Amino acid sequence: MRVGFVGLGVMGLPMAGHLLAAGYELAVWARRPETAVPLVTAGAHLCATPAELAACCEVVISVITASADVAQLALGPGGLIEGFAPGGIHVDMSTIAPGTARQVAARYAEKGIGWLDAPVSGGELGAREATLAIMAGGAAETLERVRPLLACLGKTVVHIGPAGAGQVAKACNQMIMVNAIQACAEAMRLAGAHGVDPAKVREALMGGSAASKVLDVMGGRMARRDFAAGIQSRLHHKDFAILMAEARQLGAPLPVAAQTWQQLNALMALGGGRDDTASLLKVLEPFEGKCP
């Protein structure tokens, strides 16, 4: 099976490498061809356009940033839809709006092309170690055809439901996770306001019922004031824009998420979009200086 891959960033590059290491014939397309050099050196084929990539592959996997990017890749001029033969499959592992996933799936279905929205949780570490949690939306039979590929990338694959359902699950994941990051920030800020060592507070909490992976990792970064590592907060800001738009459209009250959304907005306004989301702590601290 020849597999195509689009999106060679911090997540996509190691994911594509796992497929190549597993023996799949890999082709890639990149807006910046230099990002594909490590894979091409290892034996991958570089295509000139998404349509060319789809024409030479049975399955194309994408991990890119936003809903508009995925729609353009799939349906735009020179997009995947122009190259896929009937029976081809696009597995999009980006985090996008459920509505966009459904729109692309419907257009593909008209031409006999399969679709899965299969966003992931686990971050850069999960991508490197192939331990991602994968949430799949689309036809069950399409998922079964690509399950061996997904097994190279993650430790769990759950079929959530029809097209768009994977993105609904990812929105729920992001809501729980980033709300927990905000809760950690508030706890670390309260400790600091009392003059108590936040690192000691975190250590104590990790032994009790407040213990969590978020407190462990993000609380640790806050205690060390390490705001450079991990996922850039602008990506979580993008994810919250999606889920808050969905909440407005559906009339679903999300009061805690709405408060976290405002904190993310404030962090963007302070110029922290490329810092780790642990920098939500800084929004709670006394502000010195001027906004950029």
mmCIF file of C-alpha atoms in Angstrom:
data_model
loop_
_atom_site.group_PDB
_atom_site.id
_atom_site.type_symbol
_atom_site.label_atom_id
_atom_site.label_comp_id
_atom_site.label_asym_id
_atom_site.label_seq_id
_atom_site.Cartn_x
_atom_site.Cartn_y
_atom_site.Cartn_z
ATOM 1 C CA MET A 1 0.000 0.000 0.000
ATOM 2 C CA ARG A 2 1.336 3.424 -0.947
ATOM 3 C CA VAL A 3 0.423 5.978 1.708
ATOM 4 C CA GLY A 4 0.488 9.741 1.291
ATOM 5 C CA PHE A 5 1.184 12.221 4.068
ATOM 6 C CA VAL A 6 0.600 15.969 4.366
ATOM 7 C CA GLY A 7 1.652 18.072 7.355
ATOM 8 C CA LEU A 8 5.257 17.570 8.383
ATOM 9 C CA GLY A 9 5.335 19.620 11.574
ATOM 10 C CA VAL A 10 6.186 18.528 15.102
ATOM 11 C CA MET A 11 3.382 15.964 15.049
ATOM 12 C CA GLY A 12 3.313 14.906 11.421
ATOM 13 C CA LEU A 13 7.005 14.347 10.810
ATOM 14 C CA PRO A 14 7.434 11.576 13.407
ATOM 15 C CA MET A 15 4.053 10.082 12.453
ATOM 16 C CA ALA A 16 5.095 9.836 8.812
ATOM 17 C CA GLY A 17 8.409 8.366 9.950
ATOM 18 C CA HIS A 18 6.589 5.559 11.786
ATOM 19 C CA LEU A 19 4.763 4.592 8.587
ATOM 20 C CA LEU A 20 7.996 4.570 6.614
ATOM 21 C CA ALA A 21 9.696 2.480 9.310
ATOM 22 C CA ALA A 22 6.779 0.026 9.234
ATOM 23 C CA GLY A 23 7.508 -0.693 5.581
ATOM 24 C CA TYR A 24 4.801 1.340 3.880
ATOM 25 C CA GLU A 25 5.649 2.988 0.576
ATOM 26 C CA LEU A 26 5.390 6.663 1.520
ATOM 27 C CA ALA A 27 4.766 9.732 -0.618
ATOM 28 C CA VAL A 28 4.521 13.261 0.748
ATOM 29 C CA TRP A 29 3.476 16.753 -0.257
ATOM 30 C CA ALA A 30 4.607 19.848 1.653
ATOM 31 C CA ARG A 31 3.977 23.557 1.186
ATOM 32 C CA ARG A 32 7.587 23.979 2.282
ATOM 33 C CA PRO A 33 9.457 21.147 0.495
ATOM 34 C CA GLU A 34 12.458 21.514 2.795
ATOM 35 C CA THR A 35 10.421 20.016 5.650
ATOM 36 C CA ALA A 36 10.210 16.761 3.681
ATOM 37 C CA VAL A 37 13.981 16.314 3.346
ATOM 38 C CA PRO A 38 14.389 13.833 6.256
ATOM 39 C CA LEU A 39 11.652 11.596 4.837
ATOM 40 C CA VAL A 40 12.843 11.854 1.245
ATOM 41 C CA THR A 41 16.342 10.971 2.413
ATOM 42 C CA ALA A 42 14.845 7.881 4.103
ATOM 43 C CA GLY A 43 13.070 6.805 0.921
ATOM 44 C CA ALA A 44 9.805 8.776 0.650
ATOM 45 C CA HIS A 45 8.665 10.217 -2.679
ATOM 46 C CA LEU A 46 7.996 13.976 -2.858
ATOM 47 C CA CYS A 47 4.959 15.045 -4.919
ATOM 48 C CA ALA A 48 4.461 18.445 -6.522
ATOM 49 C CA THR A 49 0.763 18.902 -5.671
ATOM 50 C CA PRO A 50 -1.898 17.337 -3.435
ATOM 51 C CA ALA A 51 -3.647 16.011 -6.566
ATOM 52 C CA GLU A 52 -0.452 14.254 -7.642
ATOM 53 C CA LEU A 53 -0.103 12.799 -4.161
ATOM 54 C CA ALA A 54 -3.649 11.428 -4.187
ATOM 55 C CA ALA A 55 -3.203 10.016 -7.683
ATOM 56 C CA CYS A 56 -0.358 7.789 -6.566
ATOM 57 C CA CYS A 57 -1.739 6.730 -3.161
ATOM 58 C CA GLU A 58 -4.552 4.564 -1.842
ATOM 59 C CA VAL A 59 -4.681 6.494 1.435
ATOM 60 C CA VAL A 60 -3.614 10.055 2.279
ATOM 61 C CA ILE A 61 -3.167 11.140 5.909
ATOM 62 C CA SER A 62 -3.102 14.831 6.820
ATOM 63 C CA VAL A 63 -2.159 16.625 10.041
ATOM 64 C CA ILE A 64 -2.471 20.363 9.439
ATOM 65 C CA THR A 65 -3.699 23.368 11.360
ATOM 66 C CA ALA A 66 -7.146 24.715 10.589
ATOM 67 C CA SER A 67 -10.524 23.936 9.016
ATOM 68 C CA ALA A 68 -9.844 26.193 6.014
ATOM 69 C CA ASP A 69 -6.488 24.461 5.424
ATOM 70 C CA VAL A 70 -8.126 21.022 5.337
ATOM 71 C CA ALA A 71 -10.919 22.190 3.017
ATOM 72 C CA GLN A 72 -8.366 23.733 0.660
ATOM 73 C CA LEU A 73 -6.165 20.635 0.696
ATOM 74 C CA ALA A 74 -9.111 18.360 -0.019
ATOM 75 C CA LEU A 75 -11.363 20.386 -2.297
ATOM 76 C CA GLY A 76 -9.381 23.362 -3.609
ATOM 77 C CA PRO A 77 -7.725 23.708 -7.025
ATOM 78 C CA GLY A 78 -5.153 20.939 -7.394
ATOM 79 C CA GLY A 79 -6.549 19.341 -4.231
ATOM 80 C CA LEU A 80 -6.730 15.709 -3.234
ATOM 81 C CA ILE A 81 -10.204 15.281 -4.729
ATOM 82 C CA GLU A 82 -8.752 15.870 -8.206
ATOM 83 C CA GLY A 83 -6.279 13.020 -7.852
ATOM 84 C CA PHE A 84 -8.032 10.280 -5.876
ATOM 85 C CA ALA A 85 -9.370 7.285 -7.754
ATOM 86 C CA PRO A 86 -12.704 5.890 -6.530
ATOM 87 C CA GLY A 87 -11.997 3.879 -3.383
ATOM 88 C CA GLY A 88 -9.235 6.214 -2.196
ATOM 89 C CA ILE A 89 -9.343 7.359 1.431
ATOM 90 C CA HIS A 90 -8.442 10.635 3.103
ATOM 91 C CA VAL A 91 -7.713 10.321 6.828
ATOM 92 C CA ASP A 92 -7.535 13.787 8.352
ATOM 93 C CA MET A 93 -5.928 13.794 11.797
ATOM 94 C CA SER A 94 -6.060 17.572 12.240
ATOM 95 C CA THR A 95 -8.294 19.336 14.762
ATOM 96 C CA ILE A 96 -11.014 21.090 12.765
ATOM 97 C CA ALA A 97 -14.699 21.987 12.977
ATOM 98 C CA PRO A 98 -17.115 19.045 12.801
ATOM 99 C CA GLY A 99 -19.040 20.868 10.082
ATOM 100 C CA THR A 100 -15.961 21.063 7.876
ATOM 101 C CA ALA A 101 -15.389 17.332 8.322
ATOM 102 C CA ARG A 102 -18.968 16.625 7.255
ATOM 103 C CA GLN A 103 -18.698 18.959 4.266
ATOM 104 C CA VAL A 104 -15.523 17.322 2.959
ATOM 105 C CA ALA A 105 -16.910 13.832 3.580
ATOM 106 C CA ALA A 106 -20.051 14.647 1.561
ATOM 107 C CA ARG A 107 -18.060 15.972 -1.400
ATOM 108 C CA TYR A 108 -15.818 12.926 -1.373
ATOM 109 C CA ALA A 109 -18.792 10.571 -1.194
ATOM 110 C CA GLU A 110 -20.074 11.982 -4.486
ATOM 111 C CA LYS A 111 -16.919 10.628 -6.145
ATOM 112 C CA GLY A 112 -16.666 7.355 -4.244
ATOM 113 C CA ILE A 113 -13.814 8.549 -2.025
ATOM 114 C CA GLY A 114 -13.663 7.544 1.638
ATOM 115 C CA TRP A 115 -13.151 9.915 4.569
ATOM 116 C CA LEU A 116 -12.213 9.682 8.214
ATOM 117 C CA ASP A 117 -11.819 12.565 10.623
ATOM 118 C CA ALA A 118 -9.399 11.036 13.099
ATOM 119 C CA PRO A 119 -8.008 13.725 15.410
ATOM 120 C CA VAL A 120 -5.540 12.704 18.065
ATOM 121 C CA SER A 121 -4.625 13.379 21.671
ATOM 122 C CA GLY A 122 -1.184 12.904 23.121
ATOM 123 C CA GLY A 123 0.826 15.783 21.756
ATOM 124 C CA GLU A 124 4.330 15.783 20.365
ATOM 125 C CA LEU A 125 5.473 13.065 22.779
ATOM 126 C CA GLY A 126 2.617 10.792 21.734
ATOM 127 C CA ALA A 127 3.475 11.372 18.080
ATOM 128 C CA ARG A 128 7.138 10.518 18.643
ATOM 129 C CA GLU A 129 6.373 7.408 20.700
ATOM 130 C CA ALA A 130 3.376 6.261 18.593
ATOM 131 C CA THR A 131 1.109 6.316 21.655
ATOM 132 C CA LEU A 132 -1.554 8.717 20.377
ATOM 133 C CA ALA A 133 -5.227 8.312 21.240
ATOM 134 C CA ILE A 134 -7.179 8.403 17.967
ATOM 135 C CA MET A 135 -10.870 9.404 17.757
ATOM 136 C CA ALA A 136 -12.409 8.393 14.425
ATOM 137 C CA GLY A 137 -15.466 9.711 12.637
ATOM 138 C CA GLY A 138 -16.655 8.131 9.396
ATOM 139 C CA ALA A 139 -17.838 4.799 8.047
ATOM 140 C CA ALA A 140 -16.829 1.788 10.149
ATOM 141 C CA GLU A 141 -15.676 -0.121 7.059
ATOM 142 C CA THR A 142 -13.404 2.769 6.063
ATOM 143 C CA LEU A 143 -11.848 2.710 9.505
ATOM 144 C CA GLU A 144 -11.188 -1.023 9.256
ATOM 145 C CA ARG A 145 -9.375 -0.559 5.948
ATOM 146 C CA VAL A 146 -6.906 1.886 7.491
ATOM 147 C CA ARG A 147 -6.724 0.463 11.011
ATOM 148 C CA PRO A 148 -3.284 -1.139 10.371
ATOM 149 C CA LEU A 149 -1.946 2.313 9.460
ATOM 150 C CA LEU A 150 -3.421 3.913 12.566
ATOM 151 C CA ALA A 151 -1.948 1.122 14.701
ATOM 152 C CA CYS A 152 1.483 2.431 13.664
ATOM 153 C CA LEU A 153 0.623 5.832 15.110
ATOM 154 C CA GLY A 154 -1.381 5.309 18.278
ATOM 155 C CA LYS A 155 -2.179 2.964 21.120
ATOM 156 C CA THR A 156 -5.975 3.385 21.039
ATOM 157 C CA VAL A 157 -8.371 3.857 18.138
ATOM 158 C CA VAL A 158 -12.058 4.438 18.968
ATOM 159 C CA HIS A 159 -14.776 4.702 16.332
ATOM 160 C CA ILE A 160 -16.953 7.533 17.625
ATOM 161 C CA GLY A 161 -19.586 7.647 14.884
ATOM 162 C CA PRO A 162 -20.239 9.129 11.413
ATOM 163 C CA ALA A 163 -18.223 11.878 9.736
ATOM 164 C CA GLY A 164 -17.602 14.769 12.137
ATOM 165 C CA ALA A 165 -18.005 12.636 15.259
ATOM 166 C CA GLY A 166 -14.249 12.324 15.728
ATOM 167 C CA GLN A 167 -13.985 16.103 15.804
ATOM 168 C CA VAL A 168 -16.796 16.316 18.378
ATOM 169 C CA ALA A 169 -14.803 13.961 20.614
ATOM 170 C CA LYS A 170 -11.647 16.031 20.099
ATOM 171 C CA ALA A 171 -13.513 19.221 21.052
ATOM 172 C CA CYS A 172 -14.599 17.521 24.283
ATOM 173 C CA ASN A 173 -11.002 16.418 24.907
ATOM 174 C CA GLN A 174 -9.651 19.924 24.424
ATOM 175 C CA MET A 175 -12.346 21.445 26.603
ATOM 176 C CA ILE A 176 -11.571 19.155 29.536
ATOM 177 C CA MET A 177 -7.807 19.471 29.143
ATOM 178 C CA VAL A 178 -7.522 23.250 28.767
ATOM 179 C CA ASN A 179 -10.082 23.892 31.499
ATOM 180 C CA ALA A 180 -7.840 21.750 33.722
ATOM 181 C CA ILE A 181 -4.792 23.804 32.670
ATOM 182 C CA GLN A 182 -6.662 26.961 33.682
ATOM 183 C CA ALA A 183 -7.554 25.370 37.037
ATOM 184 C CA CYS A 184 -3.871 24.542 37.585
ATOM 185 C CA ALA A 185 -2.927 28.124 36.754
ATOM 186 C CA GLU A 186 -5.395 29.451 39.324
ATOM 187 C CA ALA A 187 -4.105 27.030 41.964
ATOM 188 C CA MET A 188 -0.474 27.983 41.306
ATOM 189 C CA ARG A 189 -1.427 31.666 41.392
ATOM 190 C CA LEU A 190 -3.224 31.278 44.734
ATOM 191 C CA ALA A 191 -0.197 29.499 46.186
ATOM 192 C CA GLY A 192 2.120 32.241 44.941
ATOM 193 C CA ALA A 193 -0.145 35.005 46.254
ATOM 194 C CA HIS A 194 0.173 33.441 49.715
ATOM 195 C CA GLY A 195 3.961 33.314 49.372
ATOM 196 C CA VAL A 196 3.859 29.497 49.359
ATOM 197 C CA ASP A 197 6.138 27.519 47.015
ATOM 198 C CA PRO A 198 3.973 26.395 44.056
ATOM 199 C CA ALA A 199 6.281 23.419 43.445
ATOM 200 C CA LYS A 200 5.609 22.130 46.967
ATOM 201 C CA VAL A 201 1.867 22.646 46.531
ATOM 202 C CA ARG A 202 1.943 20.704 43.275
ATOM 203 C CA GLU A 203 3.948 17.913 44.923
ATOM 204 C CA ALA A 204 1.381 17.646 47.714
ATOM 205 C CA LEU A 205 -1.593 17.724 45.343
ATOM 206 C CA MET A 206 -0.112 14.979 43.187
ATOM 207 C CA GLY A 207 -0.490 12.660 46.170
ATOM 208 C CA GLY A 208 -4.213 13.324 46.559
ATOM 209 C CA SER A 209 -7.485 13.384 44.663
ATOM 210 C CA ALA A 210 -6.481 16.458 42.603
ATOM 211 C CA ALA A 211 -3.696 14.469 40.945
ATOM 212 C CA SER A 212 -3.841 14.364 37.148
ATOM 213 C CA LYS A 213 -1.596 14.303 34.106
ATOM 214 C CA VAL A 214 -2.405 17.967 33.530
ATOM 215 C CA LEU A 215 -1.348 18.919 37.062
ATOM 216 C CA ASP A 216 1.775 16.793 36.713
ATOM 217 C CA VAL A 217 2.941 18.203 33.376
ATOM 218 C CA MET A 218 1.440 21.679 33.186
ATOM 219 C CA GLY A 219 1.612 22.366 36.913
ATOM 220 C CA GLY A 220 5.266 21.380 36.753
ATOM 221 C CA ARG A 221 5.915 23.827 33.936
ATOM 222 C CA MET A 222 4.148 26.578 35.862
ATOM 223 C CA ALA A 223 6.153 25.855 39.007
ATOM 224 C CA ARG A 224 9.397 25.983 36.968
ATOM 225 C CA ARG A 225 8.093 28.946 34.934
ATOM 226 C CA ASP A 226 8.961 26.995 31.810
ATOM 227 C CA PHE A 227 6.618 28.506 29.242
ATOM 228 C CA ALA A 228 8.541 27.517 26.109
ATOM 229 C CA ALA A 229 7.921 23.756 26.014
ATOM 230 C CA GLY A 230 4.957 21.768 24.704
ATOM 231 C CA ILE A 231 1.990 22.900 22.579
ATOM 232 C CA GLN A 232 1.761 26.555 21.575
ATOM 233 C CA SER A 233 -1.223 28.235 23.195
ATOM 234 C CA ARG A 234 -2.411 29.661 19.858
ATOM 235 C CA LEU A 235 -3.399 26.108 18.858
ATOM 236 C CA HIS A 236 -5.550 25.646 21.959
ATOM 237 C CA HIS A 237 -6.996 29.097 21.274
ATOM 238 C CA LYS A 238 -7.940 27.866 17.774
ATOM 239 C CA ASP A 239 -9.509 24.724 19.252
ATOM 240 C CA PHE A 240 -11.579 26.750 21.719
ATOM 241 C CA ALA A 241 -12.777 28.989 18.894
ATOM 242 C CA ILE A 242 -14.175 25.855 17.262
ATOM 243 C CA LEU A 243 -15.915 24.489 20.339
ATOM 244 C CA MET A 244 -17.353 27.853 21.379
ATOM 245 C CA ALA A 245 -18.742 28.357 17.861
ATOM 246 C CA GLU A 246 -20.315 24.903 18.066
ATOM 247 C CA ALA A 247 -21.788 25.720 21.485
ATOM 248 C CA ARG A 248 -23.332 28.936 20.146
ATOM 249 C CA GLN A 249 -24.809 27.173 17.130
ATOM 250 C CA LEU A 250 -26.244 24.319 19.199
ATOM 251 C CA GLY A 251 -27.356 26.412 22.150
ATOM 252 C CA ALA A 252 -25.233 24.258 24.469
ATOM 253 C CA PRO A 253 -24.207 26.140 27.649
ATOM 254 C CA LEU A 254 -20.483 25.796 28.402
ATOM 255 C CA PRO A 255 -19.929 28.279 31.241
ATOM 256 C CA VAL A 256 -16.548 27.011 32.434
ATOM 257 C CA ALA A 257 -15.201 26.735 28.885
ATOM 258 C CA ALA A 258 -16.425 30.273 28.177
ATOM 259 C CA GLN A 259 -14.332 31.606 31.068
ATOM 260 C CA THR A 260 -11.267 29.690 29.877
ATOM 261 C CA TRP A 261 -11.894 31.009 26.364
ATOM 262 C CA GLN A 262 -11.654 34.570 27.711
ATOM 263 C CA GLN A 263 -8.378 33.754 29.456
ATOM 264 C CA LEU A 264 -7.008 32.371 26.185
ATOM 265 C CA ASN A 265 -8.158 35.549 24.433
ATOM 266 C CA ALA A 266 -6.297 37.586 27.033
ATOM 267 C CA LEU A 267 -3.173 35.483 26.556
ATOM 268 C CA MET A 268 -3.307 36.100 22.797
ATOM 269 C CA ALA A 269 -3.679 39.852 23.418
ATOM 270 C CA LEU A 270 -0.580 39.764 25.630
ATOM 271 C CA GLY A 271 1.440 38.224 22.790
ATOM 272 C CA GLY A 272 1.681 34.750 24.324
ATOM 273 C CA GLY A 273 0.347 32.780 21.371
ATOM 274 C CA ARG A 274 3.606 30.947 20.713
ATOM 275 C CA ASP A 275 4.239 30.155 24.372
ATOM 276 C CA ASP A 276 3.066 26.946 26.012
ATOM 277 C CA THR A 277 -0.507 26.982 27.306
ATOM 278 C CA ALA A 278 0.977 26.810 30.822
ATOM 279 C CA SER A 279 1.488 30.545 30.273
ATOM 280 C CA LEU A 280 -2.188 30.987 31.205
ATOM 281 C CA LEU A 281 -0.609 31.494 34.631
ATOM 282 C CA LYS A 282 0.851 34.798 33.462
ATOM 283 C CA VAL A 283 -2.623 36.168 32.639
ATOM 284 C CA LEU A 284 -3.476 35.863 36.347
ATOM 285 C CA GLU A 285 -0.364 37.627 37.613
ATOM 286 C CA PRO A 286 0.097 41.368 38.187
ATOM 287 C CA PHE A 287 0.831 42.863 34.787
ATOM 288 C CA GLU A 288 3.958 44.955 34.274
ATOM 289 C CA GLY A 289 4.826 46.859 31.153
ATOM 290 C CA LYS A 290 2.791 47.327 28.003
ATOM 291 C CA CYS A 291 1.101 44.961 25.578
ATOM 292 C CA PRO A 292 3.088 44.413 22.378
#
